[in-house]
Amino acid sequence: MEVELIISVLKLTMEAGTPLLLGTLGEIYAERSGVLNLGVEGMMIMGAVTAFASTIYTGNPWVGVAAAAAVGGLMSLIHSFISITLKGNQIVSGLALTMFGLGLSGLIGKNYIGLTVRRINEFSIPALSKIPFLGPIIFQHDLLVYLSLALVPIMWFILFKTRIGINIRSVGENPAAADTLGVNVVLTRYLCVFTGGVLAGVAGAYLSLVYTPEWIEGMTAGKGWIVIALTIFSTWNPLNALVGAYLFGGIDAIQFNLQPLGIPVNVLKMLPYLMTIIVLLMVTRKTIRKKIGAPAALGIPYSREEK
Amino acid sequence: MKIKIEKTSFPSKTKSLTVTLFSVITALLTAAAIFQFYGVNPLSAYEKILYGAFGTPYAWSETIVKTIPLLLCSIGLGVAFKAVIWNIGAEGQLLIGAITATCVALNFPNLPSISLLPLMFISGFIGGAVWGLIPGFLKAEFEADEIITTLMLNYIAENLLKYLVYGPWKGSEEWGFPYTNKFSVSAQLPRIPNTRIHYPTLLIGLILTVLLYILMTKTKLGYEIRVVGESREASKYAGINFKKIILIVMIISGGLAGLAGVGEVAGIHHRLKVGISPGYGYTAIIIAWLGKLNPLGILIASVLFGGLMVGGDMIQVSLGLPFSVINMFNGLILFFVVSGEFLMRYKIKIKR
């Protein structure tokens, strides 16, 4: 295979992996604090349509990204209110968030179908982007790719090396004990789910402003659900999320290049979904689950009087 | 003044019904606000939805047409949810049922109806059941989260269907459209004259509703399913084979969704094509939840959501709203129903 093709596939791998990475990093925080949010797909698609619409209005894609982050965060508050404050069923609430987001985004986006938008410019990092082979793959992207990469060590560091991280993890492991030690369980969970919402919103913005710079109804096409699986795959660790997201990004990128070989499009399109199932099988046996450190209180609402 | 929140014992049936109704009304009001904000008069939108769904005999017949697959999918899901098995995959199971039935219809076009149609229903049931058994087996043997696996299988089923109608099954008489050839007359379900109601499927749905009610309330298996749902630990001590229950509820819910798929291809479209389901399998999740997993409740909710789908088509045409608005309704209703459960479980007391 020619070098240029390899370069283009690997570059595309990073681009396709970026929304997955952003979403997964956020969901890791939500789940580490004990809240399962199945609404990622809904927050992501709302982020996509918000980013697109606000970029059309303002002409500035960064306003679009900020708006998408805000909307993702707002959406997550609905889930937090139902699952943390009202102690409702997290699975149903998350599903509802996804359906609501898919529906509302269709309504909002109806007038934007077929329009084009000023996409986020590529920003080649001086000097580094000139490195042969690696330069064009890693250092010729837009800022969101670099931002997502920077978030990996930062979010890892916060989660495992700081007081805040200890609080988050203890709230997800044993909220009653954390409460006794003076950690504000409700606030911690709200903030973590909010972080997840903001990042899912930005992931959506990446889809509609960079990856396919247009608005298509339902354009997330299950990426939010792949994020849920990647969160398990990453064993709730931001560093592993990078591996998982790029692995899936790679499958996405390879699709385009396998098409000319005569493999039907729809068969190729099954790959990421099949892969998700396989990955899930590899990491979810209960014995392994305990070993890899799944948050013990994941999905269980916390109430003081029920200690 | 102090506000205190106390846990209550089991809510009464009246309270539970009131809260559900209240939740649905609140959801509709919220959607009205969104319509208003969007620049569509909510009153006229709701009027159009109601009229489109229940205003004329034709509207009623179309509502029943949509009720059929919704009922079949949701009574099956009701059984799975009772065991707290989150089958989110009715959509894919429906599509696979449609695919296997189509396979039979295209290969044996000359069989008489009396044997061909039952064969199609049986193959559709098996197809859907197998598609449900895959995640069931993965859950039973490897504890793979069924929410993700059933959902991923939806996407896989959708792509399989597309592959078939764009590829090997593409009809020679269809001018390049992604359709299979039209089924032979003997593979088409009879309808009530002047409507699209394929009554055999409707009858199957109603009979199965009764049968599942009996299964859940009067049999040992139904008892076991309920025990597993209430407490997995308790079921272990009661000597119930948890893995067996998972497989059984996945066969039931997958198979019934498969039957719904047969009804769509044999009763409505008379061919397999892209878009045979406008999300029946997803809407069925809400119906099962809204019907509180009770067959009568599910039947009523199926008719209401069937109407909402038909009415949704109407506003799509007359007000130019996208069909996905239905998803918004569904999401909102689900939000308020799950929040409403808070009111059922807790009492809010105000002390002076």
XYZ file of C-alpha atoms in Angstrom:
659
model
C 0.000 0.000 0.000
C 1.259 3.460 -0.766
C 2.472 5.617 2.072
C 0.039 8.378 1.183
C -2.924 6.079 1.578
C -1.680 4.930 4.982
C -1.240 8.534 6.028
C -4.735 9.474 4.938
C -6.306 6.462 6.689
C -4.483 7.156 9.949
C -5.336 10.841 9.808
C -8.968 9.987 9.239
C -8.738 7.498 12.105
C -7.909 10.313 14.491
C -10.704 12.454 13.113
C -13.294 9.690 13.310
C -12.076 8.806 16.795
C -12.284 12.337 18.172
C -16.061 12.547 18.813
C -15.927 9.083 20.358
C -13.026 10.132 22.561
C -14.744 13.308 23.764
C -17.964 11.447 24.518
C -16.202 8.595 26.288
C -14.097 10.895 28.495
C -17.285 12.581 29.667
C -19.228 9.385 30.256
C -16.288 8.013 32.265
C -16.692 10.880 34.724
C -20.465 10.435 34.938
C -20.171 6.703 35.550
C -17.252 7.054 37.944
C -19.551 9.154 40.108
C -22.169 6.409 39.973
C -24.555 7.750 37.329
C -25.212 5.793 34.149
C -26.253 8.219 31.393
C -27.635 6.440 28.349
C -28.557 9.806 26.870
C -25.179 10.412 25.202
C -26.658 9.906 21.729
C -29.328 12.520 22.446
C -26.883 15.062 23.904
C -24.473 14.509 21.023
C -27.074 15.062 18.307
C -28.365 18.173 20.078
C -24.775 19.400 20.209
C -24.440 18.743 16.478
C -27.547 20.700 15.499
C -26.860 23.545 17.948
C -23.301 23.958 16.733
C -24.410 23.958 13.120
C -27.259 26.426 13.601
C -25.273 28.869 15.713
C -22.362 28.780 13.279
C -24.751 29.627 10.440
C -26.024 32.605 12.426
C -22.732 33.951 13.724
C -20.326 32.739 11.072
C -17.971 31.711 13.827
C -17.605 27.970 14.402
C -16.196 28.515 17.879
C -19.451 30.135 18.944
C -21.036 26.940 17.605
C -18.764 24.769 19.734
C -19.510 26.828 22.856
C -23.256 26.698 22.215
C -23.084 22.932 21.689
C -21.219 22.522 24.980
C -23.863 24.583 26.787
C -26.751 22.637 25.275
C -25.103 19.291 26.053
C -24.652 20.430 29.638
C -28.263 21.600 29.894
C -29.541 18.296 28.515
C -27.504 16.424 31.106
C -29.191 18.427 33.865
C -32.529 16.843 32.920
C -31.027 13.408 33.423
C -29.358 14.470 36.663
C -32.567 15.892 38.043
C -34.519 12.723 37.295
C -31.884 10.214 38.305
C -30.124 11.987 41.186
C -32.759 14.247 42.722
C -35.902 12.246 41.966
C -34.032 8.921 42.142
C -35.842 7.736 39.043
C -34.866 4.826 36.844
C -31.587 5.843 35.157
C -31.996 3.501 32.222
C -35.429 4.864 31.299
C -34.373 8.456 31.872
C -31.298 8.033 29.667
C -33.325 6.412 26.902
C -35.807 9.259 27.149
C -32.980 11.790 26.819
C -31.794 10.074 23.655
C -35.270 9.989 22.098
C -35.958 13.587 23.115
C -32.675 14.761 21.640
C -33.178 12.890 18.372
C -36.671 14.372 18.056
C -35.922 17.936 19.065
C -32.795 18.088 16.898
C -34.884 17.002 13.918
C -37.304 19.828 14.629
C -34.598 22.450 15.100
C -32.500 21.267 12.206
C -35.276 21.069 9.634
C -34.455 24.460 8.138
C -30.728 23.796 8.025
C -30.748 20.698 5.850
C -28.611 21.182 2.760
C -26.865 24.329 3.990
C -23.097 24.543 4.195
C -21.151 25.979 7.042
C -17.757 27.514 7.643
C -15.921 24.555 9.106
C -13.231 24.784 11.732
C -9.903 25.398 10.052
C -7.063 22.967 10.203
C -4.245 24.179 12.338
C -0.896 22.676 11.456
C 1.439 22.829 14.382
C 4.610 24.612 13.235
C 7.715 22.433 12.887
C 6.038 19.282 14.223
C 3.725 19.014 11.223
C 6.810 18.903 8.996
C 7.995 15.607 10.478
C 7.783 13.067 7.701
C 4.937 10.517 8.011
C 3.924 11.362 11.600
C 3.600 15.081 10.933
C 0.642 14.963 8.582
C -1.060 12.216 10.631
C -0.869 13.754 14.091
C -0.103 17.452 13.719
C -2.329 18.628 10.884
C -5.741 18.728 12.497
C -8.145 21.279 13.840
C -7.915 22.495 17.425
C -10.678 20.203 18.702
C -8.538 17.157 17.965
C -5.672 18.609 20.006
C -8.087 19.644 22.730
C -9.471 16.120 23.021
C -5.934 14.750 23.153
C -4.960 17.197 25.865
C -8.010 16.245 27.903
C -6.868 12.609 28.120
C -3.931 13.123 30.537
C -5.654 16.024 32.306
C -8.805 14.063 33.040
C -6.743 11.030 34.017
C -4.671 13.117 36.395
C -7.694 14.709 38.042
C -9.453 11.387 38.441
C -6.550 9.422 39.906
C -4.108 11.913 41.388
C -6.139 14.632 43.033
C -8.493 15.096 45.953
C -11.357 15.866 43.533
C -10.747 12.541 41.801
C -10.799 10.635 45.065
C -14.107 12.262 45.916
C -15.595 11.379 42.536
C -14.514 7.773 42.781
C -15.637 7.365 46.371
C -19.060 8.733 45.490
C -19.295 6.101 42.780
C -17.993 3.299 44.964
C -19.625 3.916 48.301
C -21.747 7.055 48.471
C -22.788 6.475 52.070
C -19.177 6.390 53.242
C -18.287 9.415 51.124
C -21.244 11.267 52.629
C -20.050 10.500 56.157
C -16.654 11.885 55.248
C -18.281 15.120 54.192
C -18.298 14.740 50.420
C -21.348 16.304 48.826
C -22.684 13.273 46.931
C -25.436 15.084 45.044
C -23.245 17.981 43.918
C -20.397 15.691 42.861
C -22.744 13.580 40.771
C -24.386 16.619 39.193
C -21.003 18.060 38.214
C -19.730 14.784 36.755
C -22.866 14.215 34.682
C -22.644 17.853 33.573
C -19.058 17.304 32.430
C -20.308 14.339 30.421
C -23.027 16.472 28.850
C -20.647 19.270 27.885
C -18.216 16.862 26.244
C -21.014 15.004 24.420
C -22.192 18.374 23.121
C -18.697 19.236 21.857
C -18.472 15.763 20.275
C -21.663 16.597 18.400
C -20.219 19.943 17.322
C -17.206 18.105 15.934
C -19.509 15.938 13.817
C -21.460 18.793 12.246
C -18.612 21.304 11.958
C -15.645 19.134 11.039
C -16.288 15.465 10.320
C -19.248 15.941 7.963
C -19.667 19.719 7.890
C -23.414 19.773 7.325
C -26.602 18.936 9.217
C -28.165 15.540 8.548
C -31.030 14.280 10.676
C -29.855 11.465 12.937
C -26.245 12.051 11.880
C -24.811 10.615 15.115
C -25.977 7.204 13.816
C -25.377 5.335 17.056
C -22.055 6.973 17.986
C -23.508 7.861 21.381
C -24.194 4.209 22.003
C -20.705 3.213 20.919
C -19.484 5.715 23.540
C -21.403 3.810 26.220
C -19.657 0.603 25.176
C -16.261 2.333 24.944
C -16.678 3.536 28.509
C -16.795 -0.075 29.650
C -14.032 -1.005 27.198
C -11.809 1.698 28.677
C -12.379 0.235 32.171
C -13.422 3.753 33.222
C -9.896 5.025 32.626
C -9.322 8.106 30.414
C -6.002 6.758 29.111
C -7.638 3.595 27.783
C -10.423 5.674 26.268
C -7.867 7.001 23.803
C -7.053 3.480 22.609
C -10.713 2.490 22.312
C -11.822 5.625 20.517
C -9.044 5.446 17.911
C -9.621 1.738 17.417
C -13.214 2.490 16.479
C -12.178 5.543 14.540
C -9.904 3.243 12.573
C -12.773 0.945 11.661
C -14.694 3.963 10.440
C -11.725 5.186 8.411
C -10.983 1.816 6.854
C -14.581 1.535 5.601
C -13.968 4.218 3.017
C -10.950 2.388 1.702
C -12.448 -1.095 1.630
C -15.386 0.023 -0.477
C -13.449 -0.086 -3.757
C -12.549 -3.723 -3.022
C -16.144 -4.687 -3.760
C -17.345 -5.324 -0.239
C -20.917 -3.971 -0.043
C -21.254 -0.708 1.887
C -23.882 -2.019 4.244
C -21.757 -4.988 5.244
C -18.893 -2.610 6.112
C -21.271 -0.402 8.050
C -22.049 -3.317 10.362
C -18.409 -3.465 11.495
C -18.402 -0.864 14.299
C -21.561 -2.328 15.794
C -20.234 -5.883 15.611
C -16.974 -4.695 17.089
C -18.845 -3.042 19.971
C -20.478 -6.349 20.846
C -17.165 -8.208 20.663
C -15.422 -5.615 22.816
C -18.221 -5.774 25.336
C -17.838 -9.536 25.548
C -14.157 -9.190 26.222
C -14.568 -6.917 29.212
C -17.830 -7.635 30.943
C -17.582 -10.916 32.755
C -18.472 -10.146 36.307
C -15.246 -11.449 37.811
C -13.278 -9.302 35.398
C -15.603 -6.371 36.072
C -14.627 -6.394 39.719
C -10.957 -6.616 38.873
C -11.034 -3.717 36.414
C -12.780 -1.516 38.909
C -16.318 -0.872 37.756
C -17.871 1.721 40.086
C -19.750 -0.362 42.646
C -22.634 2.063 43.044
C -23.133 2.582 39.283
C -26.793 3.110 38.477
C -27.953 3.152 42.088
C -29.546 6.360 43.354
C -28.330 7.539 46.721
C -30.608 8.585 49.561
C -29.439 9.352 53.025
C -32.260 7.721 54.945
C -31.720 4.402 53.200
C -28.295 3.864 54.693
C -42.612 25.575 57.628
C -40.748 22.424 56.747
C -41.011 20.278 53.688
C -40.434 16.629 54.367
C -40.237 13.808 51.894
C -41.300 10.427 53.150
C -41.304 7.044 51.536
C -44.745 5.513 51.126
C -45.758 1.876 50.874
C -47.015 0.481 47.584
C -49.092 3.051 45.700
C -52.751 2.283 45.074
C -54.015 1.566 41.570
C -55.946 4.840 41.439
C -52.912 6.830 42.487
C -50.745 5.051 39.963
C -53.259 5.711 37.170
C -53.695 9.360 38.152
C -49.959 9.938 38.204
C -49.508 8.284 34.793
C -52.274 10.399 33.256
C -50.870 13.507 34.889
C -47.412 12.665 33.505
C -48.708 12.275 29.956
C -50.640 15.554 30.168
C -47.569 17.392 31.466
C -45.540 15.944 28.600
C -48.111 17.165 26.088
C -48.074 20.633 27.666
C -44.286 20.756 27.466
C -44.392 19.717 23.826
C -46.989 22.471 23.289
C -44.543 24.997 24.698
C -41.859 23.746 22.316
C -44.268 24.018 19.366
C -45.157 27.554 20.404
C -41.514 28.464 20.632
C -40.939 26.948 17.210
C -43.678 29.125 15.762
C -46.328 26.455 15.323
C -49.671 26.998 17.044
C -49.828 24.074 19.513
C -53.622 24.007 19.635
C -53.912 23.608 15.910
C -51.087 21.031 15.934
C -52.859 18.921 18.572
C -56.180 19.338 16.826
C -54.609 18.059 13.621
C -52.996 15.149 15.432
C -56.259 14.174 17.132
C -58.320 14.556 13.983
C -55.732 12.706 11.920
C -55.658 9.851 14.403
C -59.261 9.460 15.531
C -61.385 11.986 13.614
C -62.710 9.823 10.809
C -63.318 6.111 10.182
C -60.326 6.148 7.850
C -58.184 7.748 10.562
C -59.267 5.044 13.007
C -58.409 2.322 10.508
C -54.921 3.758 10.026
C -54.473 4.046 13.781
C -55.313 0.361 14.111
C -52.859 -0.437 11.310
C -50.083 1.143 13.434
C -51.426 -0.392 16.622
C -50.806 -3.917 15.325
C -46.970 -3.875 15.294
C -46.838 -1.665 18.393
C -48.994 -4.106 20.350
C -47.009 -7.166 19.271
C -43.681 -5.555 20.112
C -44.730 -4.041 23.413
C -46.494 -7.023 24.981
C -43.338 -9.007 24.318
C -41.139 -6.264 25.769
C -43.486 -6.111 28.763
C -42.519 -9.709 29.618
C -38.795 -8.986 29.251
C -39.013 -5.805 31.321
C -40.909 -7.725 34.041
C -37.773 -9.832 34.405
C -35.725 -6.586 34.314
C -34.107 -7.663 31.056
C -33.669 -4.485 29.016
C -34.453 -5.606 25.514
C -34.027 -2.393 23.507
C -33.816 -4.451 20.338
C -37.426 -4.917 19.255
C -36.719 -2.744 16.204
C -34.023 -5.097 14.927
C -36.001 -8.194 15.888
C -38.943 -6.832 13.884
C -36.731 -6.269 10.838
C -35.244 -9.753 11.028
C -38.755 -11.227 11.295
C -39.664 -9.309 8.149
C -36.516 -10.586 6.426
C -37.057 -14.268 7.270
C -40.729 -14.080 6.265
C -39.729 -12.423 3.005
C -37.240 -15.204 2.396
C -40.084 -17.741 2.645
C -42.456 -15.633 0.533
C -39.930 -15.181 -2.281
C -38.863 -18.822 -2.335
C -42.286 -20.506 -2.196
C -44.550 -18.074 -4.066
C -46.744 -20.863 -5.389
C -47.753 -22.427 -2.093
C -51.410 -21.813 -1.223
C -52.095 -19.080 1.337
C -53.338 -21.540 3.905
C -49.850 -23.015 4.270
C -47.676 -20.142 3.053
C -48.936 -17.484 5.489
C -48.534 -19.661 8.611
C -45.066 -20.604 7.358
C -44.206 -16.914 7.056
C -45.443 -16.196 10.566
C -43.493 -19.141 11.965
C -40.298 -18.131 10.173
C -40.779 -14.521 11.266
C -41.195 -15.610 14.858
C -38.081 -17.767 14.648
C -36.097 -14.975 13.004
C -37.026 -12.454 15.659
C -36.498 -14.977 18.439
C -33.012 -15.870 17.183
C -32.127 -12.169 16.954
C -33.302 -11.857 20.557
C -31.533 -15.042 21.650
C -28.116 -13.730 20.595
C -28.036 -10.973 23.240
C -29.934 -13.279 25.606
C -27.228 -15.896 25.308
C -24.450 -13.303 25.636
C -26.148 -11.994 28.770
C -26.703 -15.445 30.272
C -23.231 -16.789 29.530
C -20.966 -13.745 29.582
C -23.022 -11.125 31.433
C -22.752 -8.807 28.436
C -24.958 -5.772 28.959
C -28.102 -6.461 26.923
C -28.909 -2.773 26.470
C -25.834 -2.322 24.293
C -25.971 -5.679 22.511
C -29.662 -5.422 21.581
C -29.133 -1.876 20.381
C -26.091 -2.751 18.284
C -28.069 -5.606 16.742
C -30.704 -3.072 15.668
C -28.110 -1.265 13.579
C -26.786 -4.545 12.224
C -30.294 -5.717 11.267
C -30.982 -2.408 9.545
C -27.810 -2.724 7.489
C -28.550 -6.363 6.708
C -31.954 -5.352 5.362
C -30.393 -2.584 3.262
C -27.755 -4.965 1.966
C -30.452 -7.432 0.889
C -32.762 -4.986 -0.872
C -29.937 -3.092 -2.559
C -28.123 -6.313 -3.388
C -29.135 -9.939 -3.785
C -32.878 -9.502 -3.209
C -33.313 -6.383 -5.310
C -36.467 -6.874 -7.369
C -36.118 -7.329 -11.117
C -39.451 -5.562 -11.676
C -38.772 -2.599 -9.437
C -37.050 -0.107 -11.744
C -33.950 0.130 -9.601
C -35.774 0.953 -6.368
C -34.428 -0.738 -3.241
C -37.402 -3.098 -3.051
C -37.782 -6.826 -3.427
C -40.271 -8.017 -6.019
C -43.885 -7.902 -4.958
C -45.063 -10.978 -3.041
C -47.320 -13.454 -4.816
C -51.001 -13.066 -3.933
C -50.895 -16.096 -1.665
C -48.176 -14.426 0.442
C -50.366 -11.366 1.076
C -52.471 -11.168 4.212
C -56.203 -10.507 3.794
C -57.419 -7.067 4.884
C -60.696 -5.651 6.111
C -62.201 -4.183 2.913
C -61.344 -0.532 2.168
C -58.728 -0.427 4.921
C -55.145 -1.576 5.382
C -56.033 -3.519 8.523
C -54.536 -6.987 8.050
C -56.840 -8.617 10.551
C -55.049 -11.970 10.956
C -52.088 -10.161 12.538
C -54.420 -8.079 14.675
C -56.123 -11.249 15.914
C -52.767 -12.862 16.639
C -51.807 -9.769 18.631
C -55.008 -9.762 20.679
C -54.863 -13.497 21.356
C -51.228 -13.260 22.412
C -52.086 -10.365 24.727
C -54.552 -12.615 26.541
C -52.181 -15.597 26.511
C -49.302 -13.568 27.924
C -51.588 -12.182 30.607
C -52.453 -15.734 31.619
C -48.800 -16.756 31.403
C -47.691 -13.924 33.663
C -50.428 -14.225 36.283
C -51.449 -17.871 36.372
C -48.437 -20.020 35.544
C -45.277 -21.088 37.292
C -43.136 -19.631 34.524
C -44.833 -16.257 34.889
C -44.221 -16.406 38.615
C -40.551 -17.185 38.028
C -40.201 -14.286 35.578
C -41.680 -11.925 38.148
C -39.446 -13.204 40.942
C -36.338 -12.769 38.799
C -37.454 -9.210 38.102
C -38.048 -8.367 41.709
C -34.823 -9.751 43.049
C -32.175 -11.762 41.304
C -30.818 -12.846 44.678
C -34.184 -14.101 45.870
C -34.687 -16.031 42.648
C -31.430 -17.859 43.290
C -32.637 -19.039 46.686
C -35.993 -20.018 45.205
C -34.094 -22.351 42.895
C -35.035 -20.475 39.732
C -32.719 -20.911 36.770
C -31.912 -17.303 35.971
C -30.200 -18.090 32.672
C -33.223 -20.056 31.474
C -35.505 -17.132 32.282
C -33.313 -14.711 30.304
C -33.441 -16.951 27.253
C -37.203 -17.460 27.533
C -38.067 -13.768 27.827
C -35.765 -12.974 24.904
C -37.436 -15.665 22.773
C -40.876 -14.292 23.651
C -40.060 -10.622 23.127
C -37.897 -11.220 20.037
C -40.367 -13.651 18.490
C -43.313 -11.312 18.963
C -41.398 -8.429 17.411
C -40.613 -10.799 14.533
C -44.362 -11.441 14.069
C -44.877 -7.679 13.875
C -42.327 -7.613 11.053
C -44.237 -10.344 9.183
C -47.423 -8.294 9.467
C -45.717 -5.267 7.947
C -44.321 -7.032 4.881
C -47.230 -9.453 4.305
C -50.035 -7.130 5.317
C -48.956 -3.621 4.353
C -46.088 -3.400 1.890
C -46.308 -6.822 0.171
C -42.570 -6.650 -0.305
C -39.443 -6.000 1.697
C -38.030 -2.506 1.462
C -36.091 0.087 3.427
C -38.207 1.921 5.984
C -40.830 -0.717 6.778
C -40.703 0.409 10.405
C -40.857 4.056 11.462
C -39.400 3.061 14.820
C -42.121 0.717 16.074
C -39.600 -1.154 18.181
C -38.441 1.996 19.988
C -41.933 3.350 20.576
C -42.878 -0.056 21.968
C -40.361 0.458 24.785
C -42.361 3.444 26.012
C -45.668 1.683 25.558
C -44.473 -1.258 27.640
C -43.245 1.113 30.333
C -46.288 3.362 30.190
C -48.664 0.386 30.297
C -46.876 -0.473 33.557
C -46.127 -3.829 31.971
C -49.806 -4.755 32.310
C -51.398 -6.249 29.140
C -54.588 -4.174 29.268
C -52.597 -1.005 29.910
C -50.298 -1.936 27.039
C -53.259 -2.474 24.706
C -54.688 0.966 25.483
C -51.289 2.642 25.224
C -50.664 0.900 21.861
C -53.818 2.418 20.401
C -52.876 5.868 21.732
C -49.362 5.691 20.339
C -50.653 4.239 17.080
C -52.836 7.337 16.906
C -49.902 9.580 17.761
C -47.930 8.056 14.882
C -50.770 8.569 12.398
C -51.390 12.081 13.720
C -47.645 12.695 13.516
C -47.781 11.823 9.814
C -50.586 14.369 9.450
C -48.685 17.283 10.995
C -45.668 16.271 8.989
C -47.670 16.885 5.835
C -49.823 19.833 6.891
C -47.485 21.776 9.173
C -44.238 20.736 7.551
C -42.761 19.256 10.719
C -40.264 16.408 10.504
C -41.436 12.932 11.495
C -38.847 12.839 14.258
C -41.164 15.113 16.263
C -42.720 11.837 17.394
C -39.415 10.997 19.054
C -39.625 14.240 20.961
C -43.089 13.340 22.237
C -41.877 9.882 23.168
C -38.899 11.236 25.062
C -40.983 13.812 26.925
C -43.647 11.302 27.923
C -40.973 8.940 29.186
C -39.322 11.763 31.200
C -42.528 12.632 32.958
C -43.585 9.057 33.554
C -40.267 8.197 35.175
C -40.412 11.411 37.223
C -44.006 10.639 38.166
C -42.812 7.461 39.809
C -41.164 9.659 42.366
C -44.592 10.922 43.374
C -45.756 7.338 43.731
C -42.873 6.225 45.878
C -42.642 9.297 48.058
C -45.050 11.543 49.899
C -44.330 15.219 50.221
C -45.400 16.466 53.645
C -45.524 20.108 54.642
C -45.163 20.749 58.346
C -45.757 24.075 60.010
